[in-house]
């Protein structure tokens, strides 16, 4: 029997909104029989990365890009790039942003994916048949618009549905890739 896919979810979340998306991503991956480790970016280590078959990065959008704790995590992992230790693992991303299309959500997603691509990982985009795609879908990965200034406590159930569906899909793709299908 094939070993379960090991999925690492790393999340940078200052006020808990992206962390809620991360928990939904993790639940989705577990539903696809993956073993999931969920770590805050401040605590995630290079050993966590090398132990995983697939890595899913999530960040709150800060000043048009990713949060500083996610950037620090990426820079701590630079030695793994030198040794090619993450080549051939799968990678995916999600974000939450306050301001809809104006706020840099897409750029943050692309920054996360660019980092995974730099390590030689197989990127898993979000496709338009996944649940929640119409509300929180972007082909780079799920985006929750949290609108904190309007007093709305996003992510919404639809955002969480998208995160769950994407987590499940990434885990399924990782398992397929592992068995060479
Ligand atoms: C320092 C800081 C900078 C932010 N910059 C942006 C921004 O440029 N664009 C945006 O859409 N939202 C911005 N936000 C709002 C957050 O992205 C949004 O509230 C997000 O859901 C927070 O996620 P978290 O609860 O996981 O930290 C910013 C929030 C903080 C704290």
mmCIF file of C-alpha atoms and ligand atoms in Angstrom:
data_model
loop_
_atom_site.group_PDB
_atom_site.id
_atom_site.type_symbol
_atom_site.label_atom_id
_atom_site.label_comp_id
_atom_site.label_asym_id
_atom_site.label_seq_id
_atom_site.Cartn_x
_atom_site.Cartn_y
_atom_site.Cartn_z
ATOM 1 C CA UNK A 1 0.000 0.000 0.000
ATOM 2 C CA UNK A 2 1.245 3.488 -0.825
ATOM 3 C CA UNK A 3 2.423 5.664 2.086
ATOM 4 C CA UNK A 4 0.178 8.680 2.702
ATOM 5 C CA UNK A 5 1.250 12.011 1.225
ATOM 6 C CA UNK A 6 2.863 14.262 3.843
ATOM 7 C CA UNK A 7 1.619 17.812 3.470
ATOM 8 C CA UNK A 8 3.199 20.780 5.267
ATOM 9 C CA UNK A 9 1.026 23.907 5.635
ATOM 10 C CA UNK A 10 2.979 27.020 6.677
ATOM 11 C CA UNK A 11 0.980 30.114 7.574
ATOM 12 C CA UNK A 12 1.852 33.726 8.371
ATOM 13 C CA UNK A 13 -1.113 35.186 10.238
ATOM 14 C CA UNK A 14 -0.992 38.253 12.468
ATOM 15 C CA UNK A 15 -4.680 38.440 13.448
ATOM 16 C CA UNK A 16 -5.896 34.886 12.832
ATOM 17 C CA UNK A 17 -7.749 35.217 9.512
ATOM 18 C CA UNK A 18 -5.193 33.415 7.363
ATOM 19 C CA UNK A 19 -4.791 30.858 10.151
ATOM 20 C CA UNK A 20 -8.499 29.990 9.745
ATOM 21 C CA UNK A 21 -7.929 29.466 6.019
ATOM 22 C CA UNK A 22 -4.902 27.302 6.880
ATOM 23 C CA UNK A 23 -6.996 25.067 9.115
ATOM 24 C CA UNK A 24 -9.501 24.607 6.267
ATOM 25 C CA UNK A 25 -6.659 23.793 3.841
ATOM 26 C CA UNK A 26 -5.314 21.241 6.335
ATOM 27 C CA UNK A 27 -8.733 19.640 6.845
ATOM 28 C CA UNK A 28 -9.158 19.306 3.075
ATOM 29 C CA UNK A 29 -5.763 17.638 2.734
ATOM 30 C CA UNK A 30 -6.581 15.227 5.590
ATOM 31 C CA UNK A 31 -9.819 14.343 3.820
ATOM 32 C CA UNK A 32 -7.632 13.140 0.940
ATOM 33 C CA UNK A 33 -5.813 10.832 3.413
ATOM 34 C CA UNK A 34 -2.710 13.023 3.723
ATOM 35 C CA UNK A 35 -0.669 13.341 6.917
ATOM 36 C CA UNK A 36 -0.710 17.070 7.606
ATOM 37 C CA UNK A 37 1.612 19.264 9.654
ATOM 38 C CA UNK A 38 0.418 22.854 10.173
ATOM 39 C CA UNK A 39 3.028 25.377 11.354
ATOM 40 C CA UNK A 40 3.105 29.138 11.929
ATOM 41 C CA UNK A 41 5.792 30.690 9.700
ATOM 42 C CA UNK A 42 7.686 31.798 12.820
ATOM 43 C CA UNK A 43 8.112 28.166 13.930
ATOM 44 C CA UNK A 44 8.401 26.248 10.650
ATOM 45 C CA UNK A 45 11.824 24.700 10.085
ATOM 46 C CA UNK A 46 13.862 23.371 7.201
ATOM 47 C CA UNK A 47 13.364 19.870 8.634
ATOM 48 C CA UNK A 48 9.597 20.388 8.262
ATOM 49 C CA UNK A 49 10.188 21.211 4.592
ATOM 50 C CA UNK A 50 12.450 18.265 3.813
ATOM 51 C CA UNK A 51 10.078 15.848 5.564
ATOM 52 C CA UNK A 52 7.116 16.899 3.390
ATOM 53 C CA UNK A 53 5.977 15.590 0.010
ATOM 54 C CA UNK A 54 3.972 18.768 -0.616
ATOM 55 C CA UNK A 55 4.118 22.301 0.818
ATOM 56 C CA UNK A 56 1.267 24.815 0.987
ATOM 57 C CA UNK A 57 2.166 28.390 1.956
ATOM 58 C CA UNK A 58 -0.382 30.947 3.203
ATOM 59 C CA UNK A 59 0.051 34.585 4.186
ATOM 60 C CA UNK A 60 -1.917 37.654 5.144
ATOM 61 C CA UNK A 61 -1.274 40.446 2.625
ATOM 62 C CA UNK A 62 0.937 43.129 4.155
ATOM 63 C CA UNK A 63 1.630 46.375 2.314
ATOM 64 C CA UNK A 64 0.937 44.874 -1.096
ATOM 65 C CA UNK A 65 2.898 41.678 -0.534
ATOM 66 C CA UNK A 66 3.548 38.826 1.880
ATOM 67 C CA UNK A 67 4.003 39.164 5.653
ATOM 68 C CA UNK A 68 7.531 39.590 6.992
ATOM 69 C CA UNK A 69 7.384 36.311 8.945
ATOM 70 C CA UNK A 70 6.753 34.402 5.703
ATOM 71 C CA UNK A 71 9.660 36.187 4.018
ATOM 72 C CA UNK A 72 11.906 35.276 6.970
ATOM 73 C CA UNK A 73 10.800 31.641 6.724
ATOM 74 C CA UNK A 74 11.635 31.622 2.997
ATOM 75 C CA UNK A 75 15.056 33.100 3.639
ATOM 76 C CA UNK A 76 15.815 30.541 6.360
ATOM 77 C CA UNK A 77 15.096 27.870 3.730
ATOM 78 C CA UNK A 78 17.590 29.276 1.211
ATOM 79 C CA UNK A 79 20.264 26.651 2.100
ATOM 80 C CA UNK A 80 17.838 23.968 0.893
ATOM 81 C CA UNK A 81 17.841 25.668 -2.532
ATOM 82 C CA UNK A 82 21.631 25.357 -2.688
ATOM 83 C CA UNK A 83 21.322 21.589 -2.201
ATOM 84 C CA UNK A 84 18.166 21.121 -4.302
ATOM 85 C CA UNK A 85 16.459 19.438 -1.350
ATOM 86 C CA UNK A 86 12.900 20.445 -2.322
ATOM 87 C CA UNK A 87 13.082 19.582 -6.030
ATOM 88 C CA UNK A 88 10.096 17.523 -7.198
ATOM 89 C CA UNK A 89 7.834 18.142 -4.209
ATOM 90 C CA UNK A 90 4.457 19.745 -4.896
ATOM 91 C CA UNK A 91 3.718 23.345 -3.868
ATOM 92 C CA UNK A 92 0.685 25.598 -3.588
ATOM 93 C CA UNK A 93 -0.430 28.884 -1.992
ATOM 94 C CA UNK A 94 -3.327 30.849 -0.465
ATOM 95 C CA UNK A 95 -3.728 34.333 1.008
ATOM 96 C CA UNK A 96 -6.117 36.632 2.817
ATOM 97 C CA UNK A 97 -6.271 40.354 2.022
ATOM 98 C CA UNK A 98 -8.251 43.253 3.415
ATOM 99 C CA UNK A 99 -9.087 45.260 0.346
ATOM 100 C CA UNK A 100 -10.269 43.084 -2.514
ATOM 101 C CA UNK A 101 -8.579 43.458 -5.882
ATOM 102 C CA UNK A 102 -6.814 46.676 -4.901
ATOM 103 C CA UNK A 103 -4.763 45.240 -2.080
ATOM 104 C CA UNK A 104 -2.066 43.003 -3.563
ATOM 105 C CA UNK A 105 -3.597 39.557 -3.003
ATOM 106 C CA UNK A 106 -2.630 38.285 -6.434
ATOM 107 C CA UNK A 107 0.885 39.624 -6.102
ATOM 108 C CA UNK A 108 1.242 37.920 -2.715
ATOM 109 C CA UNK A 109 0.093 34.611 -4.209
ATOM 110 C CA UNK A 110 2.595 34.947 -7.035
ATOM 111 C CA UNK A 111 5.370 35.737 -4.554
ATOM 112 C CA UNK A 112 4.605 32.544 -2.638
ATOM 113 C CA UNK A 113 4.452 30.467 -5.825
ATOM 114 C CA UNK A 114 7.651 32.045 -7.173
ATOM 115 C CA UNK A 115 9.484 30.928 -4.057
ATOM 116 C CA UNK A 116 8.206 27.360 -4.450
ATOM 117 C CA UNK A 117 9.137 27.414 -8.159
ATOM 118 C CA UNK A 118 12.634 28.578 -7.277
ATOM 119 C CA UNK A 119 13.037 25.408 -5.237
ATOM 120 C CA UNK A 120 12.039 23.320 -8.265
ATOM 121 C CA UNK A 121 8.652 22.321 -6.907
ATOM 122 C CA UNK A 122 5.667 21.200 -8.987
ATOM 123 C CA UNK A 123 3.124 24.017 -8.659
ATOM 124 C CA UNK A 124 -0.534 23.110 -8.149
ATOM 125 C CA UNK A 125 -2.874 25.918 -9.272
ATOM 126 C CA UNK A 126 -6.527 26.308 -8.287
ATOM 127 C CA UNK A 127 -8.866 25.189 -11.066
ATOM 128 C CA UNK A 128 -12.333 26.506 -11.776
ATOM 129 C CA UNK A 129 -14.235 23.320 -10.904
ATOM 130 C CA UNK A 130 -13.203 23.432 -7.242
ATOM 131 C CA UNK A 131 -15.864 24.366 -4.651
ATOM 132 C CA UNK A 132 -15.768 28.042 -3.679
ATOM 133 C CA UNK A 133 -13.877 29.079 -6.815
ATOM 134 C CA UNK A 134 -16.437 31.732 -7.777
ATOM 135 C CA UNK A 135 -16.167 33.459 -4.393
ATOM 136 C CA UNK A 136 -12.555 32.931 -3.389
ATOM 137 C CA UNK A 137 -10.942 31.548 -6.473
ATOM 138 C CA UNK A 138 -7.939 32.794 -8.279
ATOM 139 C CA UNK A 139 -5.968 30.452 -10.487
ATOM 140 C CA UNK A 140 -2.906 31.051 -8.324
ATOM 141 C CA UNK A 141 -4.767 29.818 -5.218
ATOM 142 C CA UNK A 142 -7.613 30.736 -2.845
ATOM 143 C CA UNK A 143 -7.968 34.372 -1.731
ATOM 144 C CA UNK A 144 -10.166 35.512 1.152
ATOM 145 C CA UNK A 145 -11.142 39.191 1.152
ATOM 146 C CA UNK A 146 -11.539 39.878 4.840
ATOM 147 C CA UNK A 147 -12.604 43.562 4.847
ATOM 148 C CA UNK A 148 -11.679 44.225 8.490
ATOM 149 C CA UNK A 149 -12.406 47.973 8.220
ATOM 150 C CA UNK A 150 -15.988 47.241 7.218
ATOM 151 C CA UNK A 151 -16.395 45.173 10.359
ATOM 152 C CA UNK A 152 -16.803 41.952 8.450
ATOM 153 C CA UNK A 153 -15.041 39.024 10.042
ATOM 154 C CA UNK A 154 -13.825 37.225 6.948
ATOM 155 C CA UNK A 155 -12.940 34.655 5.784
ATOM 156 C CA UNK A 156 -16.520 33.754 4.890
ATOM 157 C CA UNK A 157 -17.831 30.178 4.707
ATOM 158 C CA UNK A 158 -17.325 30.330 0.910
ATOM 159 C CA UNK A 159 -13.698 31.360 1.369
ATOM 160 C CA UNK A 160 -13.191 28.475 3.774
ATOM 161 C CA UNK A 161 -14.892 26.113 1.334
ATOM 162 C CA UNK A 162 -12.399 27.174 -1.346
ATOM 163 C CA UNK A 163 -9.474 26.676 1.022
ATOM 164 C CA UNK A 164 -10.761 23.229 1.995
ATOM 165 C CA UNK A 165 -11.258 22.199 -1.639
ATOM 166 C CA UNK A 166 -7.808 23.399 -2.636
ATOM 167 C CA UNK A 167 -6.128 21.622 0.289
ATOM 168 C CA UNK A 168 -7.846 18.429 -0.728
ATOM 169 C CA UNK A 169 -6.894 18.879 -4.388
ATOM 170 C CA UNK A 170 -3.223 19.569 -3.602
ATOM 171 C CA UNK A 171 -3.068 16.435 -1.434
ATOM 172 C CA UNK A 172 -4.709 14.364 -4.197
ATOM 173 C CA UNK A 173 -2.253 15.711 -6.796
ATOM 174 C CA UNK A 174 0.662 14.989 -4.457
ATOM 175 C CA UNK A 175 -0.482 11.384 -3.961
ATOM 176 C CA UNK A 176 -0.923 10.931 -7.724
ATOM 177 C CA UNK A 177 2.519 12.394 -8.395
ATOM 178 C CA UNK A 178 4.047 10.080 -5.744
ATOM 179 C CA UNK A 179 2.630 6.973 -7.338
ATOM 180 C CA UNK A 180 3.618 8.137 -10.811
ATOM 181 C CA UNK A 181 0.092 8.269 -12.210
HETATM 182 C C1 LIG B 1 0.697 45.586 8.541
HETATM 183 C C2 LIG B 1 -0.486 45.233 7.690
HETATM 184 C C3 LIG B 1 -0.472 45.564 6.350
HETATM 185 C C4 LIG B 1 -1.564 45.244 5.534
HETATM 186 N N1 LIG B 1 -1.500 45.549 4.200
HETATM 187 C C5 LIG B 1 -2.512 45.178 3.396
HETATM 188 C C6 LIG B 1 -2.443 45.423 1.996
HETATM 189 O O1 LIG B 1 -1.486 45.955 1.472
HETATM 190 N N2 LIG B 1 -3.482 45.023 1.222
HETATM 191 C C7 LIG B 1 -4.576 44.403 1.757
HETATM 192 O O2 LIG B 1 -5.482 44.046 0.994
HETATM 193 N N3 LIG B 1 -4.684 44.166 3.064
HETATM 194 C C8 LIG B 1 -3.665 44.535 3.894
HETATM 195 N N4 LIG B 1 -3.752 44.261 5.247
HETATM 196 C C9 LIG B 1 -4.933 43.568 5.749
HETATM 197 C C10 LIG B 1 -4.661 42.092 5.910
HETATM 198 O O3 LIG B 1 -4.108 41.527 4.752
HETATM 199 C C11 LIG B 1 -5.963 41.333 6.181
HETATM 200 O O4 LIG B 1 -6.623 41.867 7.303
HETATM 201 C C12 LIG B 1 -5.657 39.874 6.386
HETATM 202 O O5 LIG B 1 -6.850 39.129 6.315
HETATM 203 C C13 LIG B 1 -4.984 39.649 7.726
HETATM 204 O O6 LIG B 1 -4.655 38.311 7.847
HETATM 205 P P1 LIG B 1 -4.241 37.706 9.254
HETATM 206 O O7 LIG B 1 -5.417 37.860 10.190
HETATM 207 O O8 LIG B 1 -3.960 36.297 8.973
HETATM 208 O O9 LIG B 1 -3.043 38.460 9.711
HETATM 209 C C14 LIG B 1 -2.700 44.579 6.081
HETATM 210 C C15 LIG B 1 -2.692 44.253 7.462
HETATM 211 C C16 LIG B 1 -1.600 44.568 8.236
HETATM 212 C C17 LIG B 1 -1.627 44.187 9.699
#
